[in-house]
Amino acid sequence: MTTRTADVLRQATRAAGMDFNGTWQVYQEENLEDFLKVVGAPEMIVKMRKDVKPVIVIEQNGKDFKLTIKTPIATKSNSFTIGKESEMTAVDGRKFKCTVREEDGKLISETAKFTSVREIQGEEMVETITAGSVTFICRSKRV
């Protein structure tokens, strides 16, 4: 692929609101502890995670994504294709299946335990995850 072709694809992706590519630094999280507890994360993960702001690396190639979450404790990667069921691994190592879909430039995934909506808002990436009556909001900036 030529540089010009890659630039055109990147611009089209941005125009569609789907430019998730890049490295993102989490800077704000709301209701993290409550969310981790409601989805059944081990207490050790809850305690360690509340003081850590992860780095999220997203590699997007059309409908194929690789999402890597890096913390000082562990690095976890999940790959998925929009519209196809994928097996994912949670931060605590538990595996689950979900299908990610795209709606209005947002990545939406639903499991038996939660619903996640990831979107670009201006210069931020915002992920809103709802589990039962708890809503966790994670804000990141591209670095």
Short mmCIF file of C-alpha atoms in Angstrom, two decimals:
data_model
loop_
_atom_site.label_atom_id
_atom_site.label_comp_id
_atom_site.label_asym_id
_atom_site.label_seq_id
_atom_site.Cartn_x
_atom_site.Cartn_y
_atom_site.Cartn_z
CA MET A 1 0.00 0.00 0.00
CA THR A 2 1.39 3.38 -0.93
CA THR A 3 1.71 6.18 1.58
CA ARG A 4 -0.94 8.14 -0.34
CA THR A 5 -3.39 5.21 -0.20
CA ALA A 6 -2.77 4.77 3.54
CA ASP A 7 -3.38 8.51 4.10
CA VAL A 8 -6.65 8.39 2.13
CA LEU A 9 -7.82 5.35 4.13
CA ARG A 10 -6.88 7.05 7.41
CA GLN A 11 -8.79 10.21 6.42
CA ALA A 12 -11.87 8.20 5.42
CA THR A 13 -11.71 6.31 8.71
CA ARG A 14 -11.48 9.59 10.68
CA ALA A 15 -14.37 11.07 8.70
CA ALA A 16 -16.51 8.07 9.68
CA GLY A 17 -15.59 8.63 13.35
CA MET A 18 -13.79 5.30 13.49
CA ASP A 19 -10.15 6.30 13.96
CA PHE A 20 -9.34 4.31 17.08
CA ASN A 21 -5.76 3.58 15.91
CA GLY A 22 -3.02 4.61 18.26
CA THR A 23 -1.79 4.66 21.82
CA TRP A 24 -4.15 6.06 24.43
CA GLN A 25 -3.36 7.04 28.02
CA VAL A 26 -6.21 6.63 30.47
CA TYR A 27 -6.44 9.79 32.57
CA GLN A 28 -9.84 9.53 34.27
CA GLU A 29 -12.03 6.66 35.49
CA GLU A 30 -15.38 6.86 37.22
CA ASN A 31 -16.86 3.97 39.27
CA LEU A 32 -13.99 1.57 38.49
CA GLU A 33 -14.03 -0.16 41.87
CA ASP A 34 -17.81 -0.70 41.86
CA PHE A 35 -17.67 -1.97 38.28
CA LEU A 36 -14.90 -4.49 39.01
CA LYS A 37 -16.82 -5.79 42.02
CA VAL A 38 -20.12 -6.15 40.15
CA VAL A 39 -18.48 -8.18 37.34
CA GLY A 40 -16.82 -10.45 39.90
CA ALA A 41 -13.18 -9.42 39.61
CA PRO A 42 -10.99 -10.85 42.39
CA GLU A 43 -10.39 -8.47 45.32
CA MET A 44 -6.65 -8.45 44.53
CA ILE A 45 -7.37 -7.05 41.03
CA VAL A 46 -9.75 -4.44 42.48
CA LYS A 47 -7.10 -3.22 44.94
CA MET A 48 -4.23 -3.16 42.43
CA ARG A 49 -6.19 -1.67 39.55
CA LYS A 50 -7.63 1.36 41.36
CA ASP A 51 -4.22 3.11 41.51
CA VAL A 52 -3.21 2.30 37.92
CA LYS A 53 -4.03 4.28 34.77
CA PRO A 54 -3.50 1.85 31.87
CA VAL A 55 -2.15 2.54 28.42
CA ILE A 56 -4.41 1.24 25.65
CA VAL A 57 -2.95 0.44 22.24
CA ILE A 58 -5.43 -0.05 19.40
CA GLU A 59 -4.43 -1.37 16.00
CA GLN A 60 -7.28 -0.96 13.55
CA ASN A 61 -7.21 -2.34 10.02
CA GLY A 62 -10.64 -1.90 8.50
CA LYS A 63 -12.98 -4.14 10.54
CA ASP A 64 -10.11 -5.98 12.27
CA PHE A 65 -8.91 -4.72 15.64
CA LYS A 66 -6.25 -5.61 18.16
CA LEU A 67 -6.70 -3.95 21.55
CA THR A 68 -3.89 -4.17 24.09
CA ILE A 69 -4.18 -2.92 27.67
CA LYS A 70 -0.85 -2.30 29.43
CA THR A 71 -0.40 -1.85 33.16
CA PRO A 72 2.71 -2.30 35.34
CA ILE A 73 1.10 -5.55 36.53
CA ALA A 74 0.13 -7.17 33.22
CA THR A 75 -0.43 -6.71 29.50
CA LYS A 76 -3.54 -8.21 27.88
CA SER A 77 -4.38 -8.26 24.18
CA ASN A 78 -7.64 -9.10 22.47
CA SER A 79 -8.29 -9.29 18.74
CA PHE A 80 -11.68 -9.07 17.11
CA THR A 81 -13.44 -8.42 13.84
CA ILE A 82 -16.54 -6.25 13.80
CA GLY A 83 -19.63 -8.43 13.46
CA LYS A 84 -17.92 -11.74 14.36
CA GLU A 85 -18.00 -13.50 17.72
CA SER A 86 -14.59 -13.46 19.42
CA GLU A 87 -13.13 -14.93 22.57
CA MET A 88 -11.73 -12.21 24.82
CA THR A 89 -9.66 -12.30 28.00
CA ALA A 90 -10.54 -9.97 30.88
CA VAL A 91 -7.86 -8.14 32.86
CA ASP A 92 -8.09 -10.82 35.55
CA GLY A 93 -7.56 -13.64 33.02
CA ARG A 94 -11.16 -14.85 32.73
CA LYS A 95 -12.28 -15.65 29.19
CA PHE A 96 -15.59 -14.60 27.68
CA LYS A 97 -17.18 -14.42 24.24
CA CYS A 98 -18.69 -11.37 22.65
CA THR A 99 -19.45 -9.81 19.30
CA VAL A 100 -18.38 -6.23 18.70
CA ARG A 101 -20.52 -4.18 16.37
CA GLU A 102 -20.15 -0.69 14.93
CA GLU A 103 -22.98 1.82 15.27
CA ASP A 104 -22.60 5.49 14.35
CA GLY A 105 -18.80 5.32 14.70
CA LYS A 106 -19.01 3.61 18.12
CA LEU A 107 -17.72 0.14 19.01
CA ILE A 108 -20.38 -1.69 21.00
CA SER A 109 -19.99 -5.06 22.70
CA GLU A 110 -22.46 -6.92 24.85
CA THR A 111 -21.87 -9.88 27.12
CA ALA A 112 -23.99 -11.59 29.73
CA LYS A 113 -22.38 -9.34 32.39
CA PHE A 114 -21.93 -5.94 30.72
CA THR A 115 -22.38 -3.65 27.72
CA SER A 116 -19.45 -1.56 26.49
CA VAL A 117 -19.61 1.48 24.20
CA ARG A 118 -16.26 2.90 23.00
CA GLU A 119 -16.26 6.14 21.01
CA ILE A 120 -14.12 9.06 19.94
CA GLN A 121 -15.30 12.40 21.34
CA GLY A 122 -13.12 15.19 19.96
CA GLU A 123 -9.57 14.35 21.04
CA GLU A 124 -10.68 11.77 23.61
CA MET A 125 -11.62 8.13 23.54
CA VAL A 126 -14.46 7.42 25.97
CA GLU A 127 -15.54 3.95 27.02
CA THR A 128 -18.78 3.59 28.95
CA ILE A 129 -19.42 0.15 30.42
CA THR A 130 -22.68 -0.72 32.14
CA ALA A 131 -23.01 -3.78 34.37
CA GLY A 132 -26.31 -4.03 36.20
CA SER A 133 -26.88 -0.67 37.87
CA VAL A 134 -23.19 0.36 37.74
CA THR A 135 -21.78 2.51 34.95
CA PHE A 136 -18.00 2.76 34.57
CA ILE A 137 -16.60 5.58 32.41
CA CYS A 138 -13.01 5.58 31.20
CA ARG A 139 -11.49 8.60 29.42
CA SER A 140 -8.24 8.45 27.46
CA LYS A 141 -6.14 10.83 25.37
CA ARG A 142 -4.03 9.83 22.37
CA VAL A 143 -0.30 9.97 23.14
#
